[in-house]
Short mmCIF file of C-alpha atoms in Angstrom, two decimals:
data_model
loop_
_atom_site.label_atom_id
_atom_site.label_comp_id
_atom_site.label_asym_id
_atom_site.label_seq_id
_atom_site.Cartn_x
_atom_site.Cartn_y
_atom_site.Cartn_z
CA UNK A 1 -72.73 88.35 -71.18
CA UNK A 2 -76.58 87.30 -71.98
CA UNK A 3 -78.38 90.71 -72.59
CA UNK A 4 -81.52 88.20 -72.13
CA UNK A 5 -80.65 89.21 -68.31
CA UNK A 6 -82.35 92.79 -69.21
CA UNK A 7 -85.40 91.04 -70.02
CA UNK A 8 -85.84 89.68 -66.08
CA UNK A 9 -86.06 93.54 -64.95
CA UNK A 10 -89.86 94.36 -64.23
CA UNK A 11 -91.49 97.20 -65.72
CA UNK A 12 -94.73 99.00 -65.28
CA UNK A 13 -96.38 100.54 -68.12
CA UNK A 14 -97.92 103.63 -68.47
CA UNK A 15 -99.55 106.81 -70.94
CA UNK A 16 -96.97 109.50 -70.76
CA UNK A 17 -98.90 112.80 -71.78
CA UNK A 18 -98.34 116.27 -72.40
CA UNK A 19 -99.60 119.27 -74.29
CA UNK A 20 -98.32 121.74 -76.24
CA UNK A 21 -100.38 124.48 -76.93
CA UNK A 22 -103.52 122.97 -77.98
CA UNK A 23 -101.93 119.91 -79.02
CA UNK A 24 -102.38 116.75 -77.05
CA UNK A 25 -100.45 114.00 -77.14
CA UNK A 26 -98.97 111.02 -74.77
CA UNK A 27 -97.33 107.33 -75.80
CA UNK A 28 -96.25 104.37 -73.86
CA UNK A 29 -93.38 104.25 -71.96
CA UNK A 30 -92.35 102.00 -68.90
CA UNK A 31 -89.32 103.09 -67.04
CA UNK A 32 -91.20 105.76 -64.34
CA UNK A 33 -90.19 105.14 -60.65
CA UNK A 34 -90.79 107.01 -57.58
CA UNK A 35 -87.22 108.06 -56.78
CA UNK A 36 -87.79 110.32 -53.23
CA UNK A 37 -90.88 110.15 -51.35
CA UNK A 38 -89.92 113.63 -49.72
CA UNK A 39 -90.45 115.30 -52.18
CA UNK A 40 -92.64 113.68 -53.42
CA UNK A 41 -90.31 112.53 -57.14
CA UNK A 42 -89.84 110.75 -59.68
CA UNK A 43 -87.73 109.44 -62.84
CA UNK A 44 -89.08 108.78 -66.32
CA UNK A 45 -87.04 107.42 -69.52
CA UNK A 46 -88.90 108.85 -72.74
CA UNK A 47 -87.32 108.17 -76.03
CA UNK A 48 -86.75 110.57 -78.11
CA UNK A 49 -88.34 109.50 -81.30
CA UNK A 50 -91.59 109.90 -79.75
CA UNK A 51 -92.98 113.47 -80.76
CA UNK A 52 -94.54 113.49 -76.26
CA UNK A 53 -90.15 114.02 -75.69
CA UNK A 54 -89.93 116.93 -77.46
CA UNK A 55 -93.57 118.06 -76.21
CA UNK A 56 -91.84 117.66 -72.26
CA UNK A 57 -88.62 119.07 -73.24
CA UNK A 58 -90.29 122.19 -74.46
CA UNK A 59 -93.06 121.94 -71.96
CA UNK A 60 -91.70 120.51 -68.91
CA UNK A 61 -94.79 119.28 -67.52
CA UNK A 62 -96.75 115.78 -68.10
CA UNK A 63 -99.04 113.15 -66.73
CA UNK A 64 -98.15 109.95 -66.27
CA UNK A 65 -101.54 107.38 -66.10
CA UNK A 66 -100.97 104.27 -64.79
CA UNK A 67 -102.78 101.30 -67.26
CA UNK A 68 -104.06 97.97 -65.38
CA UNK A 69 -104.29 94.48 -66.35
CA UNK A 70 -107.51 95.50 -67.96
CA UNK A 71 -105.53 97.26 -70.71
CA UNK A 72 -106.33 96.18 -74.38
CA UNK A 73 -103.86 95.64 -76.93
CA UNK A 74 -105.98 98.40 -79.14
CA UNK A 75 -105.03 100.94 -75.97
CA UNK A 76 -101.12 99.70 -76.48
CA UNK A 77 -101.74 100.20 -80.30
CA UNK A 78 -103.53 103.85 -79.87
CA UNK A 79 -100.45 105.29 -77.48
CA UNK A 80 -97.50 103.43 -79.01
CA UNK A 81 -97.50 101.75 -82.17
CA UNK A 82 -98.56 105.62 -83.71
CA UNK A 83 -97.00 109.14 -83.96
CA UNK A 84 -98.43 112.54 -82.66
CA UNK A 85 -96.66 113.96 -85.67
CA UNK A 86 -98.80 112.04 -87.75
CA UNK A 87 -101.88 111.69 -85.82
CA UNK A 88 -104.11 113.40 -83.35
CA UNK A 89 -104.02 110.92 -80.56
CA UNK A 90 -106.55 112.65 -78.01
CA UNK A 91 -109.75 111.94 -80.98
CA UNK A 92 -111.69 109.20 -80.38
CA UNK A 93 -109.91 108.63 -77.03
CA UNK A 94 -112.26 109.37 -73.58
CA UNK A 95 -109.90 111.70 -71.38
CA UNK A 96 -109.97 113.64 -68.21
CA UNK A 97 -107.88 116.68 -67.63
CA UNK A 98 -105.82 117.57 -64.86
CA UNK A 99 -105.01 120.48 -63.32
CA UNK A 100 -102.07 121.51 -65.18
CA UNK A 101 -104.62 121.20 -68.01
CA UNK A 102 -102.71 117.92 -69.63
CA UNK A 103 -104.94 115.06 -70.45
CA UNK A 104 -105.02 112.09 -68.30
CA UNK A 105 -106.76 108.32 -69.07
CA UNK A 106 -109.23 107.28 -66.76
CA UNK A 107 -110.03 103.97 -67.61
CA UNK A 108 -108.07 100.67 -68.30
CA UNK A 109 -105.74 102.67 -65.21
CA UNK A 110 -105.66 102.89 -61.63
CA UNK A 111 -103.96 106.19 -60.70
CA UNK A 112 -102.85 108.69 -62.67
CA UNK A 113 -99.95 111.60 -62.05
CA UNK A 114 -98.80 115.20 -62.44
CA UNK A 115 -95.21 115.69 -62.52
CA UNK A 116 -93.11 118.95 -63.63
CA UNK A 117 -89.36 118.47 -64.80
CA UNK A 118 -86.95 119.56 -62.19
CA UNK A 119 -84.28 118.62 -65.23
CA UNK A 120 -83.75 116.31 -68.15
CA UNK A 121 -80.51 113.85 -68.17
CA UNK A 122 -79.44 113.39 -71.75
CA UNK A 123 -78.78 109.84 -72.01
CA UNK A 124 -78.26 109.07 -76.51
CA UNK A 125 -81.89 107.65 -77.47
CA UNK A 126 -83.68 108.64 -74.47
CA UNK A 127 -84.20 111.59 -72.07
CA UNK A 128 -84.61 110.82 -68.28
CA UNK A 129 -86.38 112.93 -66.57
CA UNK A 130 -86.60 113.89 -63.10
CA UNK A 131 -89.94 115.49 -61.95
CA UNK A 132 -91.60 116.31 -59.05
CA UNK A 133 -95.07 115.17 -58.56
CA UNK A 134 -97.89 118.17 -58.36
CA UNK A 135 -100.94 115.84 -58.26
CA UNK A 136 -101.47 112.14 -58.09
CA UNK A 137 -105.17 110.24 -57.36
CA UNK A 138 -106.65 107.03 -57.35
CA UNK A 139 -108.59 105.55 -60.26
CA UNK A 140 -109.60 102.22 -59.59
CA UNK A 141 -108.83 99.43 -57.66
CA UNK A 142 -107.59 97.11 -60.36
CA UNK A 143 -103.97 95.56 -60.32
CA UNK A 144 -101.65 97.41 -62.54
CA UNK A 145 -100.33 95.93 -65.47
CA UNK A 146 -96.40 94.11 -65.56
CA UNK A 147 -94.85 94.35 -68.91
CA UNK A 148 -94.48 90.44 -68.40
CA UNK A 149 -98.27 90.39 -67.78
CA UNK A 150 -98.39 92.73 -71.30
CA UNK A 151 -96.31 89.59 -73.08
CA UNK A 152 -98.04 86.87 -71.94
CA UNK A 153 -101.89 88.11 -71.94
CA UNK A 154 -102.50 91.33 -73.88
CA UNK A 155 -99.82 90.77 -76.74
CA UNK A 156 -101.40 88.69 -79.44
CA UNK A 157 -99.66 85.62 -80.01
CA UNK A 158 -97.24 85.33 -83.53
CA UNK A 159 -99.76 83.99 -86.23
CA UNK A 160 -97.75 81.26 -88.06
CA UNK A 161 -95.41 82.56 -90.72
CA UNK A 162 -96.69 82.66 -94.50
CA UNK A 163 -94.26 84.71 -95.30
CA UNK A 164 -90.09 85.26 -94.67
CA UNK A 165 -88.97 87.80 -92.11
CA UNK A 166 -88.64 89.14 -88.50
CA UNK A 167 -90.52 89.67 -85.84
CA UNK A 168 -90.18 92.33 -83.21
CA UNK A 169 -89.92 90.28 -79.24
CA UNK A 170 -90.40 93.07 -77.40
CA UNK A 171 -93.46 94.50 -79.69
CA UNK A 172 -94.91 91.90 -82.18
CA UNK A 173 -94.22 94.23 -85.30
CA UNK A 174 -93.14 92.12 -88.26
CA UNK A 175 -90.49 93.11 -90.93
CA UNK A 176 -90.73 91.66 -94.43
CA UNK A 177 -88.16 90.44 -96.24
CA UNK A 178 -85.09 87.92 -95.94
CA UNK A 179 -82.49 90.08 -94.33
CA UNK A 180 -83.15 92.73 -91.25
CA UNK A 181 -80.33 95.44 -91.49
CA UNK A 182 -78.27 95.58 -88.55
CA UNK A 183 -79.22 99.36 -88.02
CA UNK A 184 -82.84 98.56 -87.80
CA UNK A 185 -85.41 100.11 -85.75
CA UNK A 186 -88.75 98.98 -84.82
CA UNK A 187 -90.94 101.61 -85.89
CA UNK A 188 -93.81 100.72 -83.34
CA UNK A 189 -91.42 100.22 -80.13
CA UNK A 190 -88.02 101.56 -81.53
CA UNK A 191 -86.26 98.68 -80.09
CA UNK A 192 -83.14 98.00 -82.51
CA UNK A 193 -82.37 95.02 -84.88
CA UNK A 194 -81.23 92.76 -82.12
CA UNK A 195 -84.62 92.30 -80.47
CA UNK A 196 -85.76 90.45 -84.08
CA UNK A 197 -85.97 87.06 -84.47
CA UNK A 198 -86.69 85.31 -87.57
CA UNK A 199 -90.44 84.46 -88.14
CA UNK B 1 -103.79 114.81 -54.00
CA UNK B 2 -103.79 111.22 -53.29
CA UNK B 3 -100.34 109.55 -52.51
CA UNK B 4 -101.66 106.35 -52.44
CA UNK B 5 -101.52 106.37 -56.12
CA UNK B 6 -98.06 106.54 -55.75
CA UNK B 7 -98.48 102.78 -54.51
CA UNK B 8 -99.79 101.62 -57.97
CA UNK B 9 -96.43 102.08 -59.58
CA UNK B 10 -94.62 98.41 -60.51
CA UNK B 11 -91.53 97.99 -58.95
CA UNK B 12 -89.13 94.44 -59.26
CA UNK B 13 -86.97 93.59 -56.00
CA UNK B 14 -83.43 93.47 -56.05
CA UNK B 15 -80.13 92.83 -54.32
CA UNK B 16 -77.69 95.46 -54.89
CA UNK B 17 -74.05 94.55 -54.02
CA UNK B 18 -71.06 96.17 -53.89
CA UNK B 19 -67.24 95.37 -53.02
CA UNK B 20 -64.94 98.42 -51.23
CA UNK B 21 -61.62 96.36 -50.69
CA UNK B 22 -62.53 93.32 -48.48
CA UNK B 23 -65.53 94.32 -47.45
CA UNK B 24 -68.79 92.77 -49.07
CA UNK B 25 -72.40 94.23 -48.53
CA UNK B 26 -75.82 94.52 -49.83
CA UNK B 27 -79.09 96.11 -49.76
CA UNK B 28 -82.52 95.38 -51.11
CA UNK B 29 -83.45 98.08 -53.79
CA UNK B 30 -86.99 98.45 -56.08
CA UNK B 31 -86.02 100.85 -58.48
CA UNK B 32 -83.67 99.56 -61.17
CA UNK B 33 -84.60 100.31 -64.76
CA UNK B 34 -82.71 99.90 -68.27
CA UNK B 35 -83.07 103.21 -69.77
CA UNK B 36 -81.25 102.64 -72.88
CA UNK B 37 -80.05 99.55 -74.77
CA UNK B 38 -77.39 100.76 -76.93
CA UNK B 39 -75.40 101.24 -74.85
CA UNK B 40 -76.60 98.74 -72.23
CA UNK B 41 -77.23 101.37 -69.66
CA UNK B 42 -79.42 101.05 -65.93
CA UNK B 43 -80.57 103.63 -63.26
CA UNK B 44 -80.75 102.85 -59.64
CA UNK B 45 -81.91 104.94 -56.52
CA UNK B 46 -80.43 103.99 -53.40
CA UNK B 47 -81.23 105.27 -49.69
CA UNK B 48 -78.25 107.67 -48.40
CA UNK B 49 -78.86 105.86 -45.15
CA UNK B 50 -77.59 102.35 -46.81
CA UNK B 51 -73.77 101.24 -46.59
CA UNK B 52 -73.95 99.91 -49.99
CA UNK B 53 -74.66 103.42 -51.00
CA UNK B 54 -71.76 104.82 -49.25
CA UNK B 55 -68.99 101.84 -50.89
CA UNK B 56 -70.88 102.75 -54.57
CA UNK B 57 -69.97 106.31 -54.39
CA UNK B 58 -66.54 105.30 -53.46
CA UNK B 59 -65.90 102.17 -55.72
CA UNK B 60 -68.17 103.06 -58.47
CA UNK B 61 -69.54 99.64 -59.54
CA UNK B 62 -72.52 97.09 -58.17
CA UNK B 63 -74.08 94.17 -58.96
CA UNK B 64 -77.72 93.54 -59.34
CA UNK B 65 -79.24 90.36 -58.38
CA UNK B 66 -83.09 90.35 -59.89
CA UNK B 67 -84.89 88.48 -57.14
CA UNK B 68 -87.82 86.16 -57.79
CA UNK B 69 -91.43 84.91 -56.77
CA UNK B 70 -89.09 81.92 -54.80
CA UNK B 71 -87.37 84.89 -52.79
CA UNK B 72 -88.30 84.28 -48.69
CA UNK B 73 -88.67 86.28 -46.11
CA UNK B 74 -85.93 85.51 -44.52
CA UNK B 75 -83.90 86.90 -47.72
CA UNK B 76 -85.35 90.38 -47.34
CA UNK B 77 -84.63 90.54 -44.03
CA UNK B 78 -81.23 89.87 -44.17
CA UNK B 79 -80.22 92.26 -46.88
CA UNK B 80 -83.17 95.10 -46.37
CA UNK B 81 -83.37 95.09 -42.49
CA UNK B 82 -79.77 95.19 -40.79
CA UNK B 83 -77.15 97.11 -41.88
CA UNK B 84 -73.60 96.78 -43.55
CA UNK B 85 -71.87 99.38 -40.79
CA UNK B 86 -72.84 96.74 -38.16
CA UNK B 87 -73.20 93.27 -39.28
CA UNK B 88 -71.21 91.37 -41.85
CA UNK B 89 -74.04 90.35 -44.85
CA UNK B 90 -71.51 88.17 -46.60
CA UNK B 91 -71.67 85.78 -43.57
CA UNK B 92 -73.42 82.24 -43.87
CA UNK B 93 -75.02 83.72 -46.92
CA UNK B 94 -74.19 81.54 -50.50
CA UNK B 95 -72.94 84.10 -53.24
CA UNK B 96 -70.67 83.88 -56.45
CA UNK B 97 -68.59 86.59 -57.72
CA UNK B 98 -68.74 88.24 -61.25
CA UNK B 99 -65.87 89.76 -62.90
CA UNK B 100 -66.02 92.54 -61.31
CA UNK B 101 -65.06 91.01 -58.08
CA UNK B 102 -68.71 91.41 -56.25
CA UNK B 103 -70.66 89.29 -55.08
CA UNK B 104 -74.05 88.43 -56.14
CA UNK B 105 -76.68 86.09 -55.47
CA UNK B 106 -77.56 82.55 -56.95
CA UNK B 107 -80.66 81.06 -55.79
CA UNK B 108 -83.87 82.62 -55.32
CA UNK B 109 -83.06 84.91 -58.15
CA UNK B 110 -83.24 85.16 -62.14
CA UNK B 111 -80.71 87.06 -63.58
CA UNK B 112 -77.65 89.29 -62.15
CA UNK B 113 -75.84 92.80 -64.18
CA UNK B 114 -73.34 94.24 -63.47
CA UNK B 115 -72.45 97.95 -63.71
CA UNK B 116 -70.03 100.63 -63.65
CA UNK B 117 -71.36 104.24 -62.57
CA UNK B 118 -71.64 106.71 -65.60
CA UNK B 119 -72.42 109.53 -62.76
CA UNK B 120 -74.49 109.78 -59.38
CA UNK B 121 -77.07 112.35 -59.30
CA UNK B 122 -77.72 113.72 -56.36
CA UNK B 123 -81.36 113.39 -55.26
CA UNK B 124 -81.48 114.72 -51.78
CA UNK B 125 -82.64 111.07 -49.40
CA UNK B 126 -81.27 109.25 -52.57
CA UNK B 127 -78.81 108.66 -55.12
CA UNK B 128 -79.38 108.09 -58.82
CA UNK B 129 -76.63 105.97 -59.92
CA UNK B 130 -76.45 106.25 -63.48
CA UNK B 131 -74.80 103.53 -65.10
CA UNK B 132 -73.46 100.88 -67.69
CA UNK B 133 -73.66 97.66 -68.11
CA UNK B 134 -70.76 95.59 -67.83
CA UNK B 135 -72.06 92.13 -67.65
CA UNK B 136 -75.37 90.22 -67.31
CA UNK B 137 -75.94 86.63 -67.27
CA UNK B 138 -79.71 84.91 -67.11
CA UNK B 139 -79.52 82.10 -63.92
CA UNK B 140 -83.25 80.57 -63.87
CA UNK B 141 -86.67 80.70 -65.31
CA UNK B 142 -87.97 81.66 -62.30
CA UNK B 143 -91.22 84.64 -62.50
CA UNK B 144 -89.30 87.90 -60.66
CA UNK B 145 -90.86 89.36 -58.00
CA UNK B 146 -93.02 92.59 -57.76
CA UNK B 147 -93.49 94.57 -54.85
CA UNK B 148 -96.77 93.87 -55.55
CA UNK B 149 -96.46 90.06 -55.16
CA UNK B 150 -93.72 90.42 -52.26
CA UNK B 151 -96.74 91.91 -50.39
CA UNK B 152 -99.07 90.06 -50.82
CA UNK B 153 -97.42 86.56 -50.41
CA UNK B 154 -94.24 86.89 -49.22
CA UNK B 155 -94.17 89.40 -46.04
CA UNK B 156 -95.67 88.07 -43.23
CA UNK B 157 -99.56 89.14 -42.23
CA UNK B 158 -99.53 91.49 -39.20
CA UNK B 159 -100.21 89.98 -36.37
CA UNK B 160 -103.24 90.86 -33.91
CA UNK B 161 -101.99 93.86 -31.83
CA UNK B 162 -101.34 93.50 -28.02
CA UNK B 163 -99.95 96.36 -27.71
CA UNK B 164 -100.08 100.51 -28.81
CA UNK B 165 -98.18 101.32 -31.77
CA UNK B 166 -97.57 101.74 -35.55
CA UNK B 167 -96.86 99.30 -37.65
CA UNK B 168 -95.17 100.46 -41.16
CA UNK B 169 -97.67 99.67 -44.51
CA UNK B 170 -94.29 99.13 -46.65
CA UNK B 171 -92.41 97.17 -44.59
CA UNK B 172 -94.39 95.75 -40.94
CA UNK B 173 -92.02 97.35 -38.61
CA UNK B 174 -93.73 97.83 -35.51
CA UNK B 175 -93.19 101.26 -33.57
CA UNK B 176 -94.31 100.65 -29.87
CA UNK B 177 -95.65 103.49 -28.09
CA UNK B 178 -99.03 106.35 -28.48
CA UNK B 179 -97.33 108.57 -30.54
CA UNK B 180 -95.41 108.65 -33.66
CA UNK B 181 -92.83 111.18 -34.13
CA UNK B 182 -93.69 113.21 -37.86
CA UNK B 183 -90.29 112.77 -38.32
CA UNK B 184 -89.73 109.05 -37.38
CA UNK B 185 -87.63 107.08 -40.15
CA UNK B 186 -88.46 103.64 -40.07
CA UNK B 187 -85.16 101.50 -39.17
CA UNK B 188 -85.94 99.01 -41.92
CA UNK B 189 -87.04 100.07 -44.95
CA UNK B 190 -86.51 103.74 -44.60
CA UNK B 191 -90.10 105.27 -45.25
CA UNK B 192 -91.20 108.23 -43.19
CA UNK B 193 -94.03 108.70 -40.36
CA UNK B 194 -96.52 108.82 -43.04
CA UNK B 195 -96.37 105.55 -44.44
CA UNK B 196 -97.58 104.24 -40.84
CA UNK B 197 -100.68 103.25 -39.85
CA UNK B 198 -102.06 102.76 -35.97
CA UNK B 199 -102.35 98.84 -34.83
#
């Protein structure tokens, strides 16, 4: 067994938001496939340290926008190396709003989409969800982004080490210090200790 | 509404395998995500109208072979265009077998898991197999493939119509005749009357 295998799987990425009241909120995530065309559905795996889960589980609607190779690492840093419970993600941010009143991003994406939970699967760390789309349109013509294309163009490279500790390989988020605890969890990414590699 | 922003969605290409007592088989599949890590678990959709679907339900394991940029033509046909109930995919076809007994694939792939349905979830054209990962080994550096890329460099450019038809946008089946029926299925890839276009 080589869990390096997982790594070969391509992903999309995307801005999963919802709101909540008059709370807006979204974060990255990259598991969302079209599962039916007819209907029109499709699957999304949300963890459930981000503060957007609980928003959908209580909500049961969000918008899913669709980034592009024109993506910046500050946009990666805004929607998933932070926490709505901390911080108001939607100031400073330009956003459209859909129909169902949720906030969508309109640039650095090429589509976005409207889905409503038809049910949640409870799977440990994550919630899938199952939706059925209620809108989708077009953005812009640009490619959308591969999280290999995230890795090797957006993601800044590993400055070299002045200090001893780990560094995150799926997010680039450093831990100090000369032993990583096996229960470890990347607080940008939430990937656990075995995605660390010494720096 | 705009379902052409389904289309921006990033799907890898894979060949999912199964075993149900002597009988080998495959089908081509876009939709295979990790959703968590601990444990090592996946999600697939497959088509009700696949074999491989049918000897999943029953057996309750598969293997995934992650296909790559190298991945011809040729490959997709045989596993994504003919069917299990009526030809024999294991023939003249060079495979290995995990653990688990089923085959997968070698060469023009990365990386193959295999898996043992958790539970199916029934999805009306399509089943979400739920599922954990038994075994995964890395076998090449090779780039996987996107549908993106299989698009636009591996499936063959439409030829210069001679005659009336449709021609499918996922997949280049050509339907002869004026009219398409609304509820023609294309015999390939599955997609319905709407993902055609005119020659």
């Amino acid at each position: 067994m080589n869990n390096k295998a997982m790594y070969n799987l391509t992903y999309g990425l995307f801005i999963c938001t919802a709101r909540d009241g008059d709370k807006d909120n979204g974060c990255i995530v990259n598991t969302v496939s079209q599962v039916t065309t007819s209907p029109n559905r499709i699957v999304v795996a949300v963890n459930k340290d981000n503060y957007t889960h609980d928003m959908i589980m209580k909500t049961k609607e969000f918008n899913i926008s669709i980034l592009t190779e024109k993506a910046s690492f500050d946009t990666f840093k805004h929607w998933g190396f932070q926490s709505g419970k901390n911080v108001d993600k939607a100031i400073g941010i330009e956003y459209c709003r859909s129909d169902n009143g949720i906030i969508y991003i309109a640039n650095q994406t090429n589509a976005y989409i409207s889905a409503k939970v038809l049910y949640p699967i409870e799977l440990g760390t994550h919630t899938l969800f199952i939706a059925d789309v209620t809108d989708c349109e077009v953005l812009s013509e640009d490619p959308s982004v591969t999280y290999s294309y995230y890795h090797s163009h957006i993601k800044p490279k590993p400055q070299p080490a002045k200090k001893k500790g780990w560094v995150c390989t799926i997010c680039g988020y450093i831990y100090e210090g000369e032993v990583l605890p096996d229960d470890f969890i990347c607080p940008w990414c939430k990937h656990p200790a075995s995605d660390f590699k010494p720096l």
